[in-house]
Amino acid sequence: LLLAAGLLAVAARADRADDLVSQMTLEEKISYLGGRGMGTYPDCATPESCYVGTVFALDRLDIPALLYNDGPQGFRDNARPGTTTAFPSGLNIAATWDPEMASLWGDKMAKEFFAKGSNVMLGPGLNVARVPVNGRNFEYMSGEDPAL
Protein backbone atom coordinates (compact mmCIF):
# COMPACT_ATOMS: atom_id res chain seq x y z
CA LEU A 1 0.00 0.00 0.00
CA LEU A 2 2.83 2.39 0.86
CA LEU A 3 4.59 1.51 -2.37
CA ALA A 4 1.45 2.27 -4.37
CA ALA A 5 1.02 5.61 -2.60
CA GLY A 6 4.66 6.45 -3.31
CA LEU A 7 4.31 5.57 -6.98
CA LEU A 8 1.21 7.75 -7.25
CA ALA A 9 3.08 10.67 -5.68
CA VAL A 10 5.95 10.25 -8.16
CA ALA A 11 3.49 10.11 -11.06
CA ALA A 12 1.77 13.29 -9.82
CA ARG A 13 5.12 15.10 -9.67
CA ALA A 14 5.99 13.92 -13.17
CA ASP A 15 2.62 15.15 -14.43
CA ARG A 16 3.22 18.53 -12.77
CA ALA A 17 6.67 18.78 -14.37
CA ASP A 18 5.27 17.86 -17.79
CA ASP A 19 2.55 20.49 -17.37
CA LEU A 20 5.07 23.20 -16.43
CA VAL A 21 7.40 22.36 -19.31
CA SER A 22 4.49 22.46 -21.76
CA GLN A 23 3.74 26.03 -20.60
CA MET A 24 7.33 27.25 -20.91
CA THR A 25 8.41 29.30 -23.87
CA LEU A 26 11.45 28.21 -25.87
CA GLU A 27 13.41 31.08 -24.31
CA GLU A 28 12.49 29.91 -20.79
CA LYS A 29 13.51 26.34 -21.59
CA ILE A 30 16.84 27.54 -22.94
CA SER A 31 17.39 29.63 -19.79
CA TYR A 32 17.26 26.41 -17.76
CA LEU A 33 20.21 24.99 -19.69
CA GLY A 34 22.54 27.51 -18.14
CA GLY A 35 22.10 30.15 -15.54
CA ARG A 36 24.78 32.15 -13.88
CA GLY A 37 27.55 30.90 -11.71
CA MET A 38 31.06 31.56 -10.67
CA GLY A 39 31.24 34.64 -12.88
CA THR A 40 30.06 36.90 -10.05
CA TYR A 41 31.25 34.77 -7.17
CA PRO A 42 33.13 35.50 -4.85
CA ASP A 43 32.65 39.20 -5.57
CA CYS A 44 28.96 39.00 -4.66
CA ALA A 45 27.37 42.15 -3.31
CA THR A 46 24.91 40.49 -0.92
CA PRO A 47 24.65 37.09 0.80
CA GLU A 48 21.57 36.40 -1.34
CA SER A 49 23.70 36.48 -4.48
CA CYS A 50 26.49 34.30 -3.13
CA TYR A 51 25.81 30.95 -4.70
CA VAL A 52 28.16 28.98 -6.92
CA GLY A 53 25.36 28.63 -9.44
CA THR A 54 21.93 30.16 -10.01
CA VAL A 55 19.11 29.35 -12.41
CA PHE A 56 16.69 32.24 -12.20
CA ALA A 57 13.08 31.83 -11.12
CA LEU A 58 10.25 31.74 -13.63
CA ASP A 59 7.78 33.90 -11.75
CA ARG A 60 5.13 33.52 -14.42
CA LEU A 61 4.89 29.80 -13.62
CA ASP A 62 5.73 30.05 -9.90
CA ILE A 63 8.98 28.14 -10.43
CA PRO A 64 11.54 29.18 -7.80
CA ALA A 65 15.17 29.92 -8.56
CA LEU A 66 17.67 27.09 -8.23
CA LEU A 67 20.41 28.27 -5.85
CA TYR A 68 23.40 25.93 -5.95
CA ASN A 69 26.18 25.73 -3.41
CA ASP A 70 29.11 23.41 -2.88
CA GLY A 71 29.12 20.52 -0.50
CA PRO A 72 29.77 18.41 1.40
CA GLN A 73 32.74 20.14 3.00
CA GLY A 74 30.62 23.15 3.83
CA PHE A 75 28.71 26.06 2.36
CA ARG A 76 31.07 28.20 0.28
CA ASP A 77 30.37 31.62 1.72
CA ASN A 78 32.70 34.62 1.53
CA ALA A 79 29.83 37.00 2.35
CA ARG A 80 29.39 35.65 5.90
CA PRO A 81 32.87 34.76 7.18
CA GLY A 82 33.00 32.36 10.11
CA THR A 83 29.48 30.98 9.61
CA THR A 84 30.25 27.78 7.72
CA THR A 85 30.60 24.43 9.43
CA ALA A 86 33.60 22.40 8.25
CA PHE A 87 31.92 19.01 7.85
CA PRO A 88 33.89 15.74 7.73
CA SER A 89 34.49 14.40 4.25
CA GLY A 90 32.13 11.83 2.79
CA LEU A 91 34.89 9.23 2.82
CA ASN A 92 35.37 9.78 6.56
CA ILE A 93 31.64 9.37 7.20
CA ALA A 94 31.53 6.16 5.14
CA ALA A 95 34.52 4.80 7.05
CA THR A 96 32.56 4.96 10.32
CA TRP A 97 30.04 2.36 9.02
CA ASP A 98 27.55 4.20 11.24
CA PRO A 99 24.20 4.88 9.53
CA GLU A 100 23.05 7.13 12.38
CA MET A 101 26.17 9.28 12.06
CA ALA A 102 25.72 9.48 8.28
CA SER A 103 22.10 10.53 8.77
CA LEU A 104 23.07 13.18 11.34
CA TRP A 105 25.81 14.46 8.98
CA GLY A 106 23.34 14.82 6.11
CA ASP A 107 20.68 16.40 8.31
CA LYS A 108 22.98 19.06 9.77
CA MET A 109 24.50 19.88 6.40
CA ALA A 110 21.08 20.21 4.75
CA LYS A 111 19.82 22.50 7.54
CA GLU A 112 22.80 24.83 7.23
CA PHE A 113 22.49 25.03 3.44
CA PHE A 114 18.73 25.62 3.65
CA ALA A 115 19.17 28.32 6.33
CA LYS A 116 21.51 30.17 3.95
CA GLY A 117 18.98 30.00 1.14
CA SER A 118 20.47 27.24 -0.99
CA ASN A 119 18.02 24.73 -2.41
CA VAL A 120 20.55 22.61 -4.33
CA MET A 121 23.61 21.09 -2.65
CA LEU A 122 26.36 19.90 -5.01
CA GLY A 123 27.30 16.70 -3.19
CA PRO A 124 27.88 14.44 -1.37
CA GLY A 125 28.42 11.73 -3.93
CA LEU A 126 28.98 8.03 -4.40
CA ASN A 127 31.73 6.88 -6.70
CA VAL A 128 34.20 4.06 -6.98
CA ALA A 129 37.57 5.79 -6.99
CA ARG A 130 38.83 4.44 -10.30
CA VAL A 131 41.32 7.26 -10.78
CA PRO A 132 43.45 7.66 -7.63
CA VAL A 133 44.65 11.14 -8.60
CA ASN A 134 41.10 12.52 -8.94
CA GLY A 135 40.99 15.70 -6.89
CA ARG A 136 37.45 14.95 -5.66
CA ASN A 137 37.94 11.43 -4.24
CA PHE A 138 37.74 12.72 -0.66
CA GLU A 139 34.13 13.82 -1.29
CA TYR A 140 32.85 10.40 -2.31
CA MET A 141 31.41 8.05 0.25
CA SER A 142 32.52 4.85 -1.45
CA GLY A 143 36.26 5.27 -1.84
CA GLU A 144 37.94 2.31 -3.50
CA ASP A 145 35.57 -0.41 -2.23
CA PRO A 146 32.81 -1.27 -4.73
CA ALA A 147 30.80 -2.90 -1.90
CA LEU A 148 30.36 0.48 -0.23
mmCIF file of C-alpha atoms in Angstrom:
data_model
loop_
_atom_site.group_PDB
_atom_site.id
_atom_site.type_symbol
_atom_site.label_atom_id
_atom_site.label_comp_id
_atom_site.label_asym_id
_atom_site.label_seq_id
_atom_site.Cartn_x
_atom_site.Cartn_y
_atom_site.Cartn_z
ATOM 1 C CA LEU A 1 0.000 0.000 0.000
ATOM 2 C CA LEU A 2 2.829 2.393 0.856
ATOM 3 C CA LEU A 3 4.590 1.514 -2.374
ATOM 4 C CA ALA A 4 1.445 2.270 -4.373
ATOM 5 C CA ALA A 5 1.023 5.614 -2.603
ATOM 6 C CA GLY A 6 4.664 6.451 -3.313
ATOM 7 C CA LEU A 7 4.307 5.574 -6.982
ATOM 8 C CA LEU A 8 1.206 7.754 -7.253
ATOM 9 C CA ALA A 9 3.083 10.669 -5.683
ATOM 10 C CA VAL A 10 5.947 10.252 -8.157
ATOM 11 C CA ALA A 11 3.491 10.111 -11.059
ATOM 12 C CA ALA A 12 1.767 13.285 -9.818
ATOM 13 C CA ARG A 13 5.124 15.102 -9.673
ATOM 14 C CA ALA A 14 5.994 13.916 -13.173
ATOM 15 C CA ASP A 15 2.624 15.149 -14.434
ATOM 16 C CA ARG A 16 3.219 18.531 -12.772
ATOM 17 C CA ALA A 17 6.674 18.778 -14.375
ATOM 18 C CA ASP A 18 5.268 17.859 -17.791
ATOM 19 C CA ASP A 19 2.553 20.494 -17.367
ATOM 20 C CA LEU A 20 5.074 23.199 -16.427
ATOM 21 C CA VAL A 21 7.401 22.359 -19.311
ATOM 22 C CA SER A 22 4.494 22.458 -21.758
ATOM 23 C CA GLN A 23 3.742 26.030 -20.603
ATOM 24 C CA MET A 24 7.332 27.254 -20.906
ATOM 25 C CA THR A 25 8.409 29.300 -23.874
ATOM 26 C CA LEU A 26 11.452 28.209 -25.869
ATOM 27 C CA GLU A 27 13.414 31.082 -24.312
ATOM 28 C CA GLU A 28 12.486 29.912 -20.791
ATOM 29 C CA LYS A 29 13.510 26.339 -21.588
ATOM 30 C CA ILE A 30 16.841 27.535 -22.937
ATOM 31 C CA SER A 31 17.390 29.631 -19.789
ATOM 32 C CA TYR A 32 17.257 26.408 -17.762
ATOM 33 C CA LEU A 33 20.209 24.991 -19.695
ATOM 34 C CA GLY A 34 22.542 27.509 -18.135
ATOM 35 C CA GLY A 35 22.103 30.145 -15.540
ATOM 36 C CA ARG A 36 24.784 32.147 -13.882
ATOM 37 C CA GLY A 37 27.555 30.898 -11.707
ATOM 38 C CA MET A 38 31.061 31.559 -10.674
ATOM 39 C CA GLY A 39 31.240 34.640 -12.880
ATOM 40 C CA THR A 40 30.063 36.898 -10.054
ATOM 41 C CA TYR A 41 31.250 34.771 -7.168
ATOM 42 C CA PRO A 42 33.133 35.504 -4.851
ATOM 43 C CA ASP A 43 32.650 39.203 -5.570
ATOM 44 C CA CYS A 44 28.964 39.002 -4.657
ATOM 45 C CA ALA A 45 27.373 42.151 -3.309
ATOM 46 C CA THR A 46 24.911 40.490 -0.922
ATOM 47 C CA PRO A 47 24.647 37.093 0.802
ATOM 48 C CA GLU A 48 21.574 36.397 -1.336
ATOM 49 C CA SER A 49 23.697 36.483 -4.480
ATOM 50 C CA CYS A 50 26.492 34.304 -3.125
ATOM 51 C CA TYR A 51 25.814 30.946 -4.695
ATOM 52 C CA VAL A 52 28.158 28.981 -6.921
ATOM 53 C CA GLY A 53 25.356 28.634 -9.438
ATOM 54 C CA THR A 54 21.929 30.156 -10.013
ATOM 55 C CA VAL A 55 19.110 29.355 -12.414
ATOM 56 C CA PHE A 56 16.693 32.239 -12.196
ATOM 57 C CA ALA A 57 13.085 31.833 -11.117
ATOM 58 C CA LEU A 58 10.249 31.745 -13.631
ATOM 59 C CA ASP A 59 7.775 33.905 -11.749
ATOM 60 C CA ARG A 60 5.125 33.523 -14.418
ATOM 61 C CA LEU A 61 4.893 29.798 -13.620
ATOM 62 C CA ASP A 62 5.731 30.052 -9.904
ATOM 63 C CA ILE A 63 8.981 28.141 -10.432
ATOM 64 C CA PRO A 64 11.537 29.178 -7.796
ATOM 65 C CA ALA A 65 15.173 29.919 -8.556
ATOM 66 C CA LEU A 66 17.674 27.094 -8.226
ATOM 67 C CA LEU A 67 20.406 28.270 -5.853
ATOM 68 C CA TYR A 68 23.402 25.926 -5.951
ATOM 69 C CA ASN A 69 26.184 25.726 -3.411
ATOM 70 C CA ASP A 70 29.112 23.413 -2.877
ATOM 71 C CA GLY A 71 29.115 20.515 -0.500
ATOM 72 C CA PRO A 72 29.770 18.407 1.396
ATOM 73 C CA GLN A 73 32.740 20.137 3.000
ATOM 74 C CA GLY A 74 30.620 23.150 3.831
ATOM 75 C CA PHE A 75 28.710 26.061 2.356
ATOM 76 C CA ARG A 76 31.067 28.205 0.278
ATOM 77 C CA ASP A 77 30.373 31.623 1.720
ATOM 78 C CA ASN A 78 32.695 34.624 1.531
ATOM 79 C CA ALA A 79 29.826 37.001 2.349
ATOM 80 C CA ARG A 80 29.388 35.646 5.900
ATOM 81 C CA PRO A 81 32.872 34.760 7.185
ATOM 82 C CA GLY A 82 32.995 32.359 10.111
ATOM 83 C CA THR A 83 29.480 30.982 9.612
ATOM 84 C CA THR A 84 30.251 27.783 7.717
ATOM 85 C CA THR A 85 30.601 24.434 9.428
ATOM 86 C CA ALA A 86 33.603 22.396 8.253
ATOM 87 C CA PHE A 87 31.924 19.013 7.853
ATOM 88 C CA PRO A 88 33.893 15.737 7.733
ATOM 89 C CA SER A 89 34.491 14.401 4.247
ATOM 90 C CA GLY A 90 32.128 11.829 2.785
ATOM 91 C CA LEU A 91 34.891 9.231 2.822
ATOM 92 C CA ASN A 92 35.366 9.785 6.560
ATOM 93 C CA ILE A 93 31.636 9.368 7.198
ATOM 94 C CA ALA A 94 31.526 6.163 5.141
ATOM 95 C CA ALA A 95 34.523 4.798 7.049
ATOM 96 C CA THR A 96 32.562 4.959 10.315
ATOM 97 C CA TRP A 97 30.043 2.358 9.022
ATOM 98 C CA ASP A 98 27.550 4.205 11.245
ATOM 99 C CA PRO A 99 24.196 4.881 9.525
ATOM 100 C CA GLU A 100 23.049 7.131 12.376
ATOM 101 C CA MET A 101 26.174 9.275 12.056
ATOM 102 C CA ALA A 102 25.719 9.483 8.278
ATOM 103 C CA SER A 103 22.096 10.532 8.773
ATOM 104 C CA LEU A 104 23.073 13.185 11.338
ATOM 105 C CA TRP A 105 25.809 14.460 8.981
ATOM 106 C CA GLY A 106 23.338 14.819 6.114
ATOM 107 C CA ASP A 107 20.677 16.402 8.310
ATOM 108 C CA LYS A 108 22.978 19.062 9.774
ATOM 109 C CA MET A 109 24.498 19.876 6.404
ATOM 110 C CA ALA A 110 21.085 20.215 4.754
ATOM 111 C CA LYS A 111 19.821 22.495 7.536
ATOM 112 C CA GLU A 112 22.802 24.835 7.229
ATOM 113 C CA PHE A 113 22.491 25.030 3.440
ATOM 114 C CA PHE A 114 18.729 25.625 3.650
ATOM 115 C CA ALA A 115 19.170 28.319 6.325
ATOM 116 C CA LYS A 116 21.508 30.167 3.955
ATOM 117 C CA GLY A 117 18.980 29.996 1.138
ATOM 118 C CA SER A 118 20.467 27.242 -0.985
ATOM 119 C CA ASN A 119 18.018 24.733 -2.410
ATOM 120 C CA VAL A 120 20.550 22.607 -4.333
ATOM 121 C CA MET A 121 23.606 21.087 -2.653
ATOM 122 C CA LEU A 122 26.357 19.902 -5.008
ATOM 123 C CA GLY A 123 27.300 16.700 -3.187
ATOM 124 C CA PRO A 124 27.877 14.441 -1.373
ATOM 125 C CA GLY A 125 28.422 11.729 -3.932
ATOM 126 C CA LEU A 126 28.984 8.034 -4.399
ATOM 127 C CA ASN A 127 31.727 6.876 -6.697
ATOM 128 C CA VAL A 128 34.199 4.058 -6.980
ATOM 129 C CA ALA A 129 37.574 5.793 -6.988
ATOM 130 C CA ARG A 130 38.830 4.443 -10.301
ATOM 131 C CA VAL A 131 41.323 7.261 -10.777
ATOM 132 C CA PRO A 132 43.454 7.657 -7.633
ATOM 133 C CA VAL A 133 44.650 11.145 -8.601
ATOM 134 C CA ASN A 134 41.099 12.523 -8.943
ATOM 135 C CA GLY A 135 40.990 15.696 -6.889
ATOM 136 C CA ARG A 136 37.451 14.949 -5.661
ATOM 137 C CA ASN A 137 37.940 11.428 -4.238
ATOM 138 C CA PHE A 138 37.741 12.721 -0.660
ATOM 139 C CA GLU A 139 34.128 13.825 -1.287
ATOM 140 C CA TYR A 140 32.848 10.405 -2.312
ATOM 141 C CA MET A 141 31.411 8.050 0.246
ATOM 142 C CA SER A 142 32.524 4.846 -1.445
ATOM 143 C CA GLY A 143 36.262 5.272 -1.842
ATOM 144 C CA GLU A 144 37.935 2.305 -3.498
ATOM 145 C CA ASP A 145 35.572 -0.413 -2.234
ATOM 146 C CA PRO A 146 32.806 -1.269 -4.734
ATOM 147 C CA ALA A 147 30.796 -2.899 -1.899
ATOM 148 C CA LEU A 148 30.364 0.476 -0.230
#
